[in-house]
Structures are given as C-alpha cells and as structure tokens.
Amino acid sequence: MILLKLFLAFFKVGLFAVGGAYSFLPLVEKEVVQKNKWVEKAEFLEVTGMVEVFPGAISVKFATYVGYKTGGVPGAIVANLANLLPPVLFMVMATLLYARYRETAWAMAALQMIRYAVFAMIIAIAMKLVDTTRLLEFKILPVVIVSFLLLTLTKIHPAFVVIGAALYGGLMR
C-alpha cells in the first residue's frame, strides 16, 4: 500500500511541477508533509537544505529521500519512477507539438504566462522556506544580500553560493 501511495504522491508532483527546480516544492510539501505526513515540516526544511548541496535534480533527491524513508529501496525506486514518468511523457508530446505549432502567437503567449506563474510559485515557496522575521538579523542579512548579488550579477555557480553560506553558517554558529 505504501508503494502505491508513494507512486501517486510523486506522480502528482511530476505531473504538476511546471518550471522545475523550486517550483515543485509546494507540491512536495503538500503531498509529503500535509497530506501523507511522511515528513514533519522541520524535517522538510532540513531536507530542502540538504538536497541543495548534492548534484542532480532536486525532485529526484526528494523522491529518493522520502521514498527510502517510507518504503526502503523499493520506495525510492517507485517514488522516482512516478516523479519522472509525467515529465518524460509530457516532453515527448511537447516536442511533437512544439515542432508543429512553435510559431503561433497563442503558443508563445501561453509559454510566457507559465513563466510568470512559476516565478510567483518560486517566490511563494521562498517565503515559506525561511523564517522571514529573522531576515534582518546580523548573521542572516549578509548571506541573503551577498547570495542574491552573486547569483544575479555574476556567473558563479549556485553550488558555490550554497557551500559558502554553509561555511559561513558553521563559522558564525
């Protein structure tokens, strides 16, 4: 039964996680924290930080973590297959449709609006991931400002920003 629940939960994540990266986090939180209660909110936030450190797709790392925690190796496999199945199917269909309709005004307008919806989702999850009352603290504000500036004004790899923040946090305890 747990494997079926994992499949359905991560199939939904894969099905509705438009935009990739952080846009799917509200979906994962709803499925694994709120609905199925496989992970507590605090653990979800800790795992979110942990998955940023390792290479690869964040959704795969979440599916692996939650799948393994709840169903062992079979759970990790089922969660990942469910997570990956919708985007693979969508990309096959999208490739066919895009090749045929890419020049139409409605297709270009639809894709543009999806980008803005994903932008809003990323901002919303960012606000949920942190305690916004602490943003102005002496130790935290420099990390937010420097990270933002590095990521918007330079070509530094985000992994280096995360590693730098981790080192800074460890030193500042």
PDB file of N, CA and C in Angstrom, residues 71-170:
ATOM      1  N   GLY A  71       9.624   3.589   2.343  1.00  0.00           N
ATOM      2  CA  GLY A  71       9.500   2.264   1.737  1.00  0.00           C
ATOM      3  C   GLY A  71      10.799   1.594   1.375  1.00  0.00           C
ATOM      4  N   GLY A  72      11.915   2.067   1.950  1.00  0.00           N
ATOM      5  CA  GLY A  72      13.201   1.452   1.655  1.00  0.00           C
ATOM      6  C   GLY A  72      13.609   1.649   0.201  1.00  0.00           C
ATOM      7  N   VAL A  73      14.450   0.755  -0.288  1.00  0.00           N
ATOM      8  CA  VAL A  73      14.927   0.847  -1.673  1.00  0.00           C
ATOM      9  C   VAL A  73      13.763   0.765  -2.666  1.00  0.00           C
ATOM     10  N   PRO A  74      12.817  -0.173  -2.487  1.00  0.00           N
ATOM     11  CA  PRO A  74      11.679  -0.179  -3.419  1.00  0.00           C
ATOM     12  C   PRO A  74      10.901   1.142  -3.398  1.00  0.00           C
ATOM     13  N   GLY A  75      10.761   1.753  -2.235  1.00  0.00           N
ATOM     14  CA  GLY A  75      10.079   3.037  -2.130  1.00  0.00           C
ATOM     15  C   GLY A  75      10.800   4.128  -2.895  1.00  0.00           C
ATOM     16  N   ALA A  76      12.132   4.154  -2.794  1.00  0.00           N
ATOM     17  CA  ALA A  76      12.921   5.154  -3.517  1.00  0.00           C
ATOM     18  C   ALA A  76      12.781   4.959  -5.024  1.00  0.00           C
ATOM     19  N   ILE A  77      12.771   3.722  -5.461  1.00  0.00           N
ATOM     20  CA  ILE A  77      12.645   3.435  -6.894  1.00  0.00           C
ATOM     21  C   ILE A  77      11.259   3.843  -7.397  1.00  0.00           C
ATOM     22  N   VAL A  78      10.222   3.449  -6.677  1.00  0.00           N
ATOM     23  CA  VAL A  78       8.845   3.763  -7.085  1.00  0.00           C
ATOM     24  C   VAL A  78       8.616   5.268  -7.098  1.00  0.00           C
ATOM     25  N   ALA A  79       9.069   5.976  -6.061  1.00  0.00           N
ATOM     26  CA  ALA A  79       8.884   7.429  -5.988  1.00  0.00           C
ATOM     27  C   ALA A  79       9.582   8.125  -7.155  1.00  0.00           C
ATOM     28  N   ASN A  80      10.778   7.664  -7.496  1.00  0.00           N
ATOM     29  CA  ASN A  80      11.498   8.277  -8.607  1.00  0.00           C
ATOM     30  C   ASN A  80      10.860   7.979  -9.955  1.00  0.00           C
ATOM     31  N   LEU A  81      10.425   6.743 -10.155  1.00  0.00           N
ATOM     32  CA  LEU A  81       9.748   6.414 -11.413  1.00  0.00           C
ATOM     33  C   LEU A  81       8.480   7.252 -11.578  1.00  0.00           C
ATOM     34  N   ALA A  82       7.717   7.360 -10.505  1.00  0.00           N
ATOM     35  CA  ALA A  82       6.485   8.155 -10.551  1.00  0.00           C
ATOM     36  C   ALA A  82       6.781   9.627 -10.809  1.00  0.00           C
ATOM     37  N   ASN A  83       7.831  10.132 -10.205  1.00  0.00           N
ATOM     38  CA  ASN A  83       8.232  11.524 -10.360  1.00  0.00           C
ATOM     39  C   ASN A  83       8.692  11.822 -11.788  1.00  0.00           C
ATOM     40  N   LEU A  84       9.360  10.877 -12.404  1.00  0.00           N
ATOM     41  CA  LEU A  84       9.930  11.103 -13.732  1.00  0.00           C
ATOM     42  C   LEU A  84       8.980  10.774 -14.881  1.00  0.00           C
ATOM     43  N   LEU A  85       8.011   9.921 -14.649  1.00  0.00           N
ATOM     44  CA  LEU A  85       7.115   9.485 -15.723  1.00  0.00           C
ATOM     45  C   LEU A  85       6.337  10.641 -16.375  1.00  0.00           C
ATOM     46  N   PRO A  86       5.660  11.513 -15.610  1.00  0.00           N
ATOM     47  CA  PRO A  86       4.922  12.600 -16.272  1.00  0.00           C
ATOM     48  C   PRO A  86       5.792  13.533 -17.117  1.00  0.00           C
ATOM     49  N   PRO A  87       6.949  14.011 -16.608  1.00  0.00           N
ATOM     50  CA  PRO A  87       7.729  14.910 -17.463  1.00  0.00           C
ATOM     51  C   PRO A  87       8.244  14.236 -18.733  1.00  0.00           C
ATOM     52  N   VAL A  88       8.568  12.947 -18.641  1.00  0.00           N
ATOM     53  CA  VAL A  88       9.036  12.249 -19.840  1.00  0.00           C
ATOM     54  C   VAL A  88       7.913  12.194 -20.872  1.00  0.00           C
ATOM     55  N   LEU A  89       6.721  11.819 -20.423  1.00  0.00           N
ATOM     56  CA  LEU A  89       5.584  11.749 -21.343  1.00  0.00           C
ATOM     57  C   LEU A  89       5.232  13.127 -21.902  1.00  0.00           C
ATOM     58  N   PHE A  90       5.246  14.134 -21.021  1.00  0.00           N
ATOM     59  CA  PHE A  90       4.953  15.496 -21.477  1.00  0.00           C
ATOM     60  C   PHE A  90       5.979  15.982 -22.510  1.00  0.00           C
ATOM     61  N   MET A  91       7.247  15.684 -22.260  1.00  0.00           N
ATOM     62  CA  MET A  91       8.274  16.163 -23.187  1.00  0.00           C
ATOM     63  C   MET A  91       8.173  15.496 -24.542  1.00  0.00           C
ATOM     64  N   VAL A  92       7.790  14.239 -24.566  1.00  0.00           N
ATOM     65  CA  VAL A  92       7.591  13.574 -25.856  1.00  0.00           C
ATOM     66  C   VAL A  92       6.453  14.264 -26.613  1.00  0.00           C
ATOM     67  N   MET A  93       5.335  14.492 -25.909  1.00  0.00           N
ATOM     68  CA  MET A  93       4.197  15.170 -26.551  1.00  0.00           C
ATOM     69  C   MET A  93       4.556  16.609 -26.918  1.00  0.00           C
ATOM     70  N   ALA A  94       5.222  17.312 -26.011  1.00  0.00           N
ATOM     71  CA  ALA A  94       5.567  18.711 -26.253  1.00  0.00           C
ATOM     72  C   ALA A  94       6.519  18.863 -27.430  1.00  0.00           C
ATOM     73  N   THR A  95       7.438  17.947 -27.567  1.00  0.00           N
ATOM     74  CA  THR A  95       8.375  18.002 -28.685  1.00  0.00           C
ATOM     75  C   THR A  95       7.624  17.913 -30.007  1.00  0.00           C
ATOM     76  N   LEU A  96       6.660  17.019 -30.049  1.00  0.00           N
ATOM     77  CA  LEU A  96       5.852  16.879 -31.263  1.00  0.00           C
ATOM     78  C   LEU A  96       5.014  18.139 -31.529  1.00  0.00           C
ATOM     79  N   LEU A  97       4.363  18.651 -30.486  1.00  0.00           N
ATOM     80  CA  LEU A  97       3.524  19.841 -30.640  1.00  0.00           C
ATOM     81  C   LEU A  97       4.343  21.096 -30.931  1.00  0.00           C
ATOM     82  N   TYR A  98       5.464  21.233 -30.232  1.00  0.00           N
ATOM     83  CA  TYR A  98       6.308  22.418 -30.418  1.00  0.00           C
ATOM     84  C   TYR A  98       6.829  22.491 -31.846  1.00  0.00           C
ATOM     85  N   ALA A  99       7.246  21.365 -32.364  1.00  0.00           N
ATOM     86  CA  ALA A  99       7.750  21.352 -33.742  1.00  0.00           C
ATOM     87  C   ALA A  99       6.676  21.809 -34.722  1.00  0.00           C
ATOM     88  N   ARG A 100       5.434  21.518 -34.401  1.00  0.00           N
ATOM     89  CA  ARG A 100       4.341  21.852 -35.321  1.00  0.00           C
ATOM     90  C   ARG A 100       3.789  23.270 -35.123  1.00  0.00           C
ATOM     91  N   TYR A 101       3.708  23.732 -33.848  1.00  0.00           N
ATOM     92  CA  TYR A 101       2.995  24.990 -33.555  1.00  0.00           C
ATOM     93  C   TYR A 101       3.869  26.095 -32.953  1.00  0.00           C
ATOM     94  N   ARG A 102       5.165  25.944 -32.931  1.00  0.00           N
ATOM     95  CA  ARG A 102       6.029  26.883 -32.200  1.00  0.00           C
ATOM     96  C   ARG A 102       5.938  28.326 -32.674  1.00  0.00           C
ATOM     97  N   GLU A 103       5.537  28.553 -33.871  1.00  0.00           N
ATOM     98  CA  GLU A 103       5.466  29.913 -34.413  1.00  0.00           C
ATOM     99  C   GLU A 103       4.133  30.604 -34.147  1.00  0.00           C
ATOM    100  N   THR A 104       3.172  29.919 -33.550  1.00  0.00           N
ATOM    101  CA  THR A 104       1.863  30.527 -33.352  1.00  0.00           C
ATOM    102  C   THR A 104       1.881  31.474 -32.155  1.00  0.00           C
ATOM    103  N   ALA A 105       1.097  32.525 -32.260  1.00  0.00           N
ATOM    104  CA  ALA A 105       1.045  33.543 -31.205  1.00  0.00           C
ATOM    105  C   ALA A 105       0.505  32.973 -29.893  1.00  0.00           C
ATOM    106  N   TRP A 106      -0.497  32.115 -29.957  1.00  0.00           N
ATOM    107  CA  TRP A 106      -1.093  31.578 -28.723  1.00  0.00           C
ATOM    108  C   TRP A 106      -0.112  30.696 -27.971  1.00  0.00           C
ATOM    109  N   ALA A 107       0.703  29.942 -28.686  1.00  0.00           N
ATOM    110  CA  ALA A 107       1.678  29.074 -28.015  1.00  0.00           C
ATOM    111  C   ALA A 107       2.742  29.919 -27.321  1.00  0.00           C
ATOM    112  N   MET A 108       3.225  30.938 -27.979  1.00  0.00           N
ATOM    113  CA  MET A 108       4.241  31.799 -27.368  1.00  0.00           C
ATOM    114  C   MET A 108       3.677  32.545 -26.168  1.00  0.00           C
ATOM    115  N   ALA A 109       2.432  33.025 -26.267  1.00  0.00           N
ATOM    116  CA  ALA A 109       1.801  33.733 -25.148  1.00  0.00           C
ATOM    117  C   ALA A 109       1.559  32.806 -23.972  1.00  0.00           C
ATOM    118  N   ALA A 110       1.137  31.586 -24.240  1.00  0.00           N
ATOM    119  CA  ALA A 110       0.893  30.616 -23.163  1.00  0.00           C
ATOM    120  C   ALA A 110       2.185  30.312 -22.416  1.00  0.00           C
ATOM    121  N   LEU A 111       3.268  30.086 -23.141  1.00  0.00           N
ATOM    122  CA  LEU A 111       4.551  29.786 -22.500  1.00  0.00           C
ATOM    123  C   LEU A 111       5.052  30.964 -21.670  1.00  0.00           C
ATOM    124  N   GLN A 112       4.839  32.177 -22.152  1.00  0.00           N
ATOM    125  CA  GLN A 112       5.260  33.358 -21.405  1.00  0.00           C
ATOM    126  C   GLN A 112       4.502  33.460 -20.079  1.00  0.00           C
ATOM    127  N   MET A 113       3.210  33.227 -20.084  1.00  0.00           N
ATOM    128  CA  MET A 113       2.413  33.316 -18.853  1.00  0.00           C
ATOM    129  C   MET A 113       2.775  32.211 -17.870  1.00  0.00           C
ATOM    130  N   ILE A 114       3.123  31.045 -18.374  1.00  0.00           N
ATOM    131  CA  ILE A 114       3.578  29.962 -17.496  1.00  0.00           C
ATOM    132  C   ILE A 114       4.830  30.395 -16.747  1.00  0.00           C
ATOM    133  N   ARG A 115       5.736  31.087 -17.424  1.00  0.00           N
ATOM    134  CA  ARG A 115       6.967  31.561 -16.770  1.00  0.00           C
ATOM    135  C   ARG A 115       6.645  32.478 -15.582  1.00  0.00           C
ATOM    136  N   TYR A 116       5.650  33.366 -15.751  1.00  0.00           N
ATOM    137  CA  TYR A 116       5.299  34.282 -14.661  1.00  0.00           C
ATOM    138  C   TYR A 116       4.620  33.550 -13.511  1.00  0.00           C
ATOM    139  N   ALA A 117       3.831  32.551 -13.815  1.00  0.00           N
ATOM    140  CA  ALA A 117       3.211  31.744 -12.757  1.00  0.00           C
ATOM    141  C   ALA A 117       4.284  30.998 -11.973  1.00  0.00           C
ATOM    142  N   VAL A 118       5.263  30.454 -12.668  1.00  0.00           N
ATOM    143  CA  VAL A 118       6.362  29.745 -11.998  1.00  0.00           C
ATOM    144  C   VAL A 118       7.179  30.721 -11.148  1.00  0.00           C
ATOM    145  N   PHE A 119       7.413  31.913 -11.654  1.00  0.00           N
ATOM    146  CA  PHE A 119       8.119  32.947 -10.891  1.00  0.00           C
ATOM    147  C   PHE A 119       7.402  33.201  -9.559  1.00  0.00           C
ATOM    148  N   ALA A 120       6.077  33.342  -9.610  1.00  0.00           N
ATOM    149  CA  ALA A 120       5.290  33.567  -8.393  1.00  0.00           C
ATOM    150  C   ALA A 120       5.387  32.369  -7.448  1.00  0.00           C
ATOM    151  N   MET A 121       5.377  31.153  -7.994  1.00  0.00           N
ATOM    152  CA  MET A 121       5.495  29.953  -7.159  1.00  0.00           C
ATOM    153  C   MET A 121       6.842  29.908  -6.446  1.00  0.00           C
ATOM    154  N   ILE A 122       7.891  30.300  -7.143  1.00  0.00           N
ATOM    155  CA  ILE A 122       9.230  30.287  -6.542  1.00  0.00           C
ATOM    156  C   ILE A 122       9.304  31.298  -5.399  1.00  0.00           C
ATOM    157  N   ILE A 123       8.747  32.475  -5.600  1.00  0.00           N
ATOM    158  CA  ILE A 123       8.730  33.485  -4.535  1.00  0.00           C
ATOM    159  C   ILE A 123       7.918  32.977  -3.341  1.00  0.00           C
ATOM    160  N   ALA A 124       6.771  32.362  -3.615  1.00  0.00           N
ATOM    161  CA  ALA A 124       5.920  31.856  -2.536  1.00  0.00           C
ATOM    162  C   ALA A 124       6.640  30.794  -1.711  1.00  0.00           C
ATOM    163  N   ILE A 125       7.304  29.858  -2.354  1.00  0.00           N
ATOM    164  CA  ILE A 125       7.993  28.808  -1.591  1.00  0.00           C
ATOM    165  C   ILE A 125       9.199  29.392  -0.867  1.00  0.00           C
ATOM    166  N   ALA A 126       9.844  30.373  -1.456  1.00  0.00           N
ATOM    167  CA  ALA A 126      10.971  31.009  -0.776  1.00  0.00           C
ATOM    168  C   ALA A 126      10.508  31.637   0.538  1.00  0.00           C
ATOM    169  N   MET A 127       9.338  32.235   0.515  1.00  0.00           N
ATOM    170  CA  MET A 127       8.806  32.848   1.735  1.00  0.00           C
ATOM    171  C   MET A 127       8.443  31.796   2.779  1.00  0.00           C
ATOM    172  N   LYS A 128       8.067  30.596   2.328  1.00  0.00           N
ATOM    173  CA  LYS A 128       7.735  29.521   3.266  1.00  0.00           C
ATOM    174  C   LYS A 128       8.974  28.820   3.823  1.00  0.00           C
ATOM    175  N   LEU A 129      10.059  28.851   3.072  1.00  0.00           N
ATOM    176  CA  LEU A 129      11.254  28.104   3.471  1.00  0.00           C
ATOM    177  C   LEU A 129      12.045  28.772   4.589  1.00  0.00           C
ATOM    178  N   VAL A 130      11.822  30.050   4.788  1.00  0.00           N
ATOM    179  CA  VAL A 130      12.604  30.749   5.803  1.00  0.00           C
ATOM    180  C   VAL A 130      11.686  31.431   6.802  1.00  0.00           C
ATOM    181  N   ASP A 131      12.249  31.678   7.949  1.00  0.00           N
ATOM    182  CA  ASP A 131      11.555  32.467   8.961  1.00  0.00           C
ATOM    183  C   ASP A 131      11.808  33.926   8.595  1.00  0.00           C
ATOM    184  N   THR A 132      10.856  34.553   7.935  1.00  0.00           N
ATOM    185  CA  THR A 132      11.055  35.913   7.430  1.00  0.00           C
ATOM    186  C   THR A 132      11.279  36.932   8.542  1.00  0.00           C
ATOM    187  N   THR A 133      10.906  36.610   9.765  1.00  0.00           N
ATOM    188  CA  THR A 133      11.148  37.537  10.869  1.00  0.00           C
ATOM    189  C   THR A 133      12.630  37.628  11.203  1.00  0.00           C
ATOM    190  N   ARG A 134      13.429  36.657  10.731  1.00  0.00           N
ATOM    191  CA  ARG A 134      14.861  36.643  11.034  1.00  0.00           C
ATOM    192  C   ARG A 134      15.720  37.231   9.911  1.00  0.00           C
ATOM    193  N   LEU A 135      15.108  37.631   8.800  1.00  0.00           N
ATOM    194  CA  LEU A 135      15.873  38.093   7.643  1.00  0.00           C
ATOM    195  C   LEU A 135      16.786  39.280   7.945  1.00  0.00           C
ATOM    196  N   LEU A 136      16.403  40.117   8.883  1.00  0.00           N
ATOM    197  CA  LEU A 136      17.206  41.306   9.182  1.00  0.00           C
ATOM    198  C   LEU A 136      18.235  41.080  10.288  1.00  0.00           C
ATOM    199  N   GLU A 137      18.363  39.855  10.753  1.00  0.00           N
ATOM    200  CA  GLU A 137      19.366  39.568  11.788  1.00  0.00           C
ATOM    201  C   GLU A 137      20.771  39.766  11.241  1.00  0.00           C
ATOM    202  N   PHE A 138      21.673  40.144  12.140  1.00  0.00           N
ATOM    203  CA  PHE A 138      23.053  40.475  11.781  1.00  0.00           C
ATOM    204  C   PHE A 138      23.753  39.344  11.019  1.00  0.00           C
ATOM    205  N   LYS A 139      23.532  38.094  11.420  1.00  0.00           N
ATOM    206  CA  LYS A 139      24.205  36.967  10.767  1.00  0.00           C
ATOM    207  C   LYS A 139      23.523  36.554   9.468  1.00  0.00           C
ATOM    208  N   ILE A 140      22.251  36.808   9.330  1.00  0.00           N
ATOM    209  CA  ILE A 140      21.486  36.295   8.192  1.00  0.00           C
ATOM    210  C   ILE A 140      21.442  37.272   7.022  1.00  0.00           C
ATOM    211  N   LEU A 141      21.246  38.542   7.288  1.00  0.00           N
ATOM    212  CA  LEU A 141      21.109  39.536   6.231  1.00  0.00           C
ATOM    213  C   LEU A 141      22.279  39.536   5.237  1.00  0.00           C
ATOM    214  N   PRO A 142      23.535  39.464   5.707  1.00  0.00           N
ATOM    215  CA  PRO A 142      24.635  39.429   4.731  1.00  0.00           C
ATOM    216  C   PRO A 142      24.571  38.222   3.787  1.00  0.00           C
ATOM    217  N   VAL A 143      24.128  37.079   4.293  1.00  0.00           N
ATOM    218  CA  VAL A 143      24.021  35.890   3.440  1.00  0.00           C
ATOM    219  C   VAL A 143      22.972  36.115   2.362  1.00  0.00           C
ATOM    220  N   VAL A 144      21.845  36.691   2.738  1.00  0.00           N
ATOM    221  CA  VAL A 144      20.769  36.947   1.777  1.00  0.00           C
ATOM    222  C   VAL A 144      21.251  37.939   0.717  1.00  0.00           C
ATOM    223  N   ILE A 145      21.845  39.032   1.144  1.00  0.00           N
ATOM    224  CA  ILE A 145      22.272  40.081   0.211  1.00  0.00           C
ATOM    225  C   ILE A 145      23.396  39.584  -0.697  1.00  0.00           C
ATOM    226  N   VAL A 146      24.429  39.004  -0.106  1.00  0.00           N
ATOM    227  CA  VAL A 146      25.577  38.544  -0.899  1.00  0.00           C
ATOM    228  C   VAL A 146      25.153  37.427  -1.855  1.00  0.00           C
ATOM    229  N   SER A 147      24.342  36.503  -1.378  1.00  0.00           N
ATOM    230  CA  SER A 147      23.881  35.417  -2.247  1.00  0.00           C
ATOM    231  C   SER A 147      23.080  35.957  -3.422  1.00  0.00           C
ATOM    232  N   PHE A 148      22.154  36.872  -3.136  1.00  0.00           N
ATOM    233  CA  PHE A 148      21.345  37.469  -4.194  1.00  0.00           C
ATOM    234  C   PHE A 148      22.223  38.188  -5.216  1.00  0.00           C
ATOM    235  N   LEU A 149      23.152  38.986  -4.732  1.00  0.00           N
ATOM    236  CA  LEU A 149      24.021  39.736  -5.638  1.00  0.00           C
ATOM    237  C   LEU A 149      24.906  38.813  -6.470  1.00  0.00           C
ATOM    238  N   LEU A 150      25.459  37.803  -5.824  1.00  0.00           N
ATOM    239  CA  LEU A 150      26.302  36.863  -6.567  1.00  0.00           C
ATOM    240  C   LEU A 150      25.513  36.138  -7.660  1.00  0.00           C
ATOM    241  N   LEU A 151      24.309  35.742  -7.323  1.00  0.00           N
ATOM    242  CA  LEU A 151      23.513  34.980  -8.287  1.00  0.00           C
ATOM    243  C   LEU A 151      22.919  35.839  -9.398  1.00  0.00           C
ATOM    244  N   THR A 152      22.726  37.117  -9.141  1.00  0.00           N
ATOM    245  CA  THR A 152      22.155  37.977 -10.179  1.00  0.00           C
ATOM    246  C   THR A 152      23.208  38.752 -10.971  1.00  0.00           C
ATOM    247  N   LEU A 153      24.333  39.038 -10.363  1.00  0.00           N
ATOM    248  CA  LEU A 153      25.322  39.892 -11.028  1.00  0.00           C
ATOM    249  C   LEU A 153      26.541  39.151 -11.560  1.00  0.00           C
ATOM    250  N   THR A 154      26.708  37.903 -11.165  1.00  0.00           N
ATOM    251  CA  THR A 154      27.876  37.146 -11.627  1.00  0.00           C
ATOM    252  C   THR A 154      27.417  35.833 -12.253  1.00  0.00           C
ATOM    253  N   LYS A 155      28.364  35.110 -12.748  1.00  0.00           N
ATOM    254  CA  LYS A 155      28.066  33.797 -13.331  1.00  0.00           C
ATOM    255  C   LYS A 155      28.499  32.676 -12.390  1.00  0.00           C
ATOM    256  N   ILE A 156      28.625  32.992 -11.111  1.00  0.00           N
ATOM    257  CA  ILE A 156      29.047  31.987 -10.143  1.00  0.00           C
ATOM    258  C   ILE A 156      28.026  30.852 -10.091  1.00  0.00           C
ATOM    259  N   HIS A 157      28.510  29.661  -9.939  1.00  0.00           N
ATOM    260  CA  HIS A 157      27.623  28.503  -9.854  1.00  0.00           C
ATOM    261  C   HIS A 157      26.887  28.544  -8.510  1.00  0.00           C
ATOM    262  N   PRO A 158      25.576  28.297  -8.511  1.00  0.00           N
ATOM    263  CA  PRO A 158      24.801  28.332  -7.263  1.00  0.00           C
ATOM    264  C   PRO A 158      25.345  27.401  -6.179  1.00  0.00           C
ATOM    265  N   ALA A 159      25.978  26.312  -6.575  1.00  0.00           N
ATOM    266  CA  ALA A 159      26.540  25.389  -5.581  1.00  0.00           C
ATOM    267  C   ALA A 159      27.596  26.084  -4.719  1.00  0.00           C
ATOM    268  N   PHE A 160      28.378  26.964  -5.322  1.00  0.00           N
ATOM    269  CA  PHE A 160      29.399  27.677  -4.563  1.00  0.00           C
ATOM    270  C   PHE A 160      28.767  28.646  -3.570  1.00  0.00           C
ATOM    271  N   VAL A 161      27.639  29.219  -3.942  1.00  0.00           N
ATOM    272  CA  VAL A 161      26.921  30.116  -3.030  1.00  0.00           C
ATOM    273  C   VAL A 161      26.394  29.313  -1.839  1.00  0.00           C
ATOM    274  N   VAL A 162      25.836  28.151  -2.107  1.00  0.00           N
ATOM    275  CA  VAL A 162      25.313  27.290  -1.032  1.00  0.00           C
ATOM    276  C   VAL A 162      26.449  26.827  -0.126  1.00  0.00           C
ATOM    277  N   ILE A 163      27.551  26.398  -0.703  1.00  0.00           N
ATOM    278  CA  ILE A 163      28.699  25.952   0.092  1.00  0.00           C
ATOM    279  C   ILE A 163      29.253  27.107   0.919  1.00  0.00           C
ATOM    280  N   GLY A 164      29.341  28.276   0.308  1.00  0.00           N
ATOM    281  CA  GLY A 164      29.821  29.448   1.040  1.00  0.00           C
ATOM    282  C   GLY A 164      28.914  29.796   2.206  1.00  0.00           C
ATOM    283  N   ALA A 165      27.608  29.736   1.989  1.00  0.00           N
ATOM    284  CA  ALA A 165      26.657  30.014   3.064  1.00  0.00           C
ATOM    285  C   ALA A 165      26.788  28.979   4.176  1.00  0.00           C
ATOM    286  N   ALA A 166      26.990  27.726   3.813  1.00  0.00           N
ATOM    287  CA  ALA A 166      27.151  26.673   4.817  1.00  0.00           C
ATOM    288  C   ALA A 166      28.411  26.904   5.655  1.00  0.00           C
ATOM    289  N   LEU A 167      29.496  27.259   4.989  1.00  0.00           N
ATOM    290  CA  LEU A 167      30.749  27.533   5.706  1.00  0.00           C
ATOM    291  C   LEU A 167      30.592  28.734   6.630  1.00  0.00           C
ATOM    292  N   TYR A 168      29.969  29.787   6.117  1.00  0.00           N
ATOM    293  CA  TYR A 168      29.723  30.983   6.913  1.00  0.00           C
ATOM    294  C   TYR A 168      28.857  30.641   8.138  1.00  0.00           C
ATOM    295  N   GLY A 169      27.789  29.871   7.893  1.00  0.00           N
ATOM    296  CA  GLY A 169      26.902  29.468   8.997  1.00  0.00           C
ATOM    297  C   GLY A 169      27.628  28.653  10.037  1.00  0.00           C
ATOM    298  N   GLY A 170      28.494  27.734   9.585  1.00  0.00           N
ATOM    299  CA  GLY A 170      29.263  26.929  10.522  1.00  0.00           C
ATOM    300  C   GLY A 170      30.241  27.752  11.339  1.00  0.00           C
TER     301      GLY A 170
END
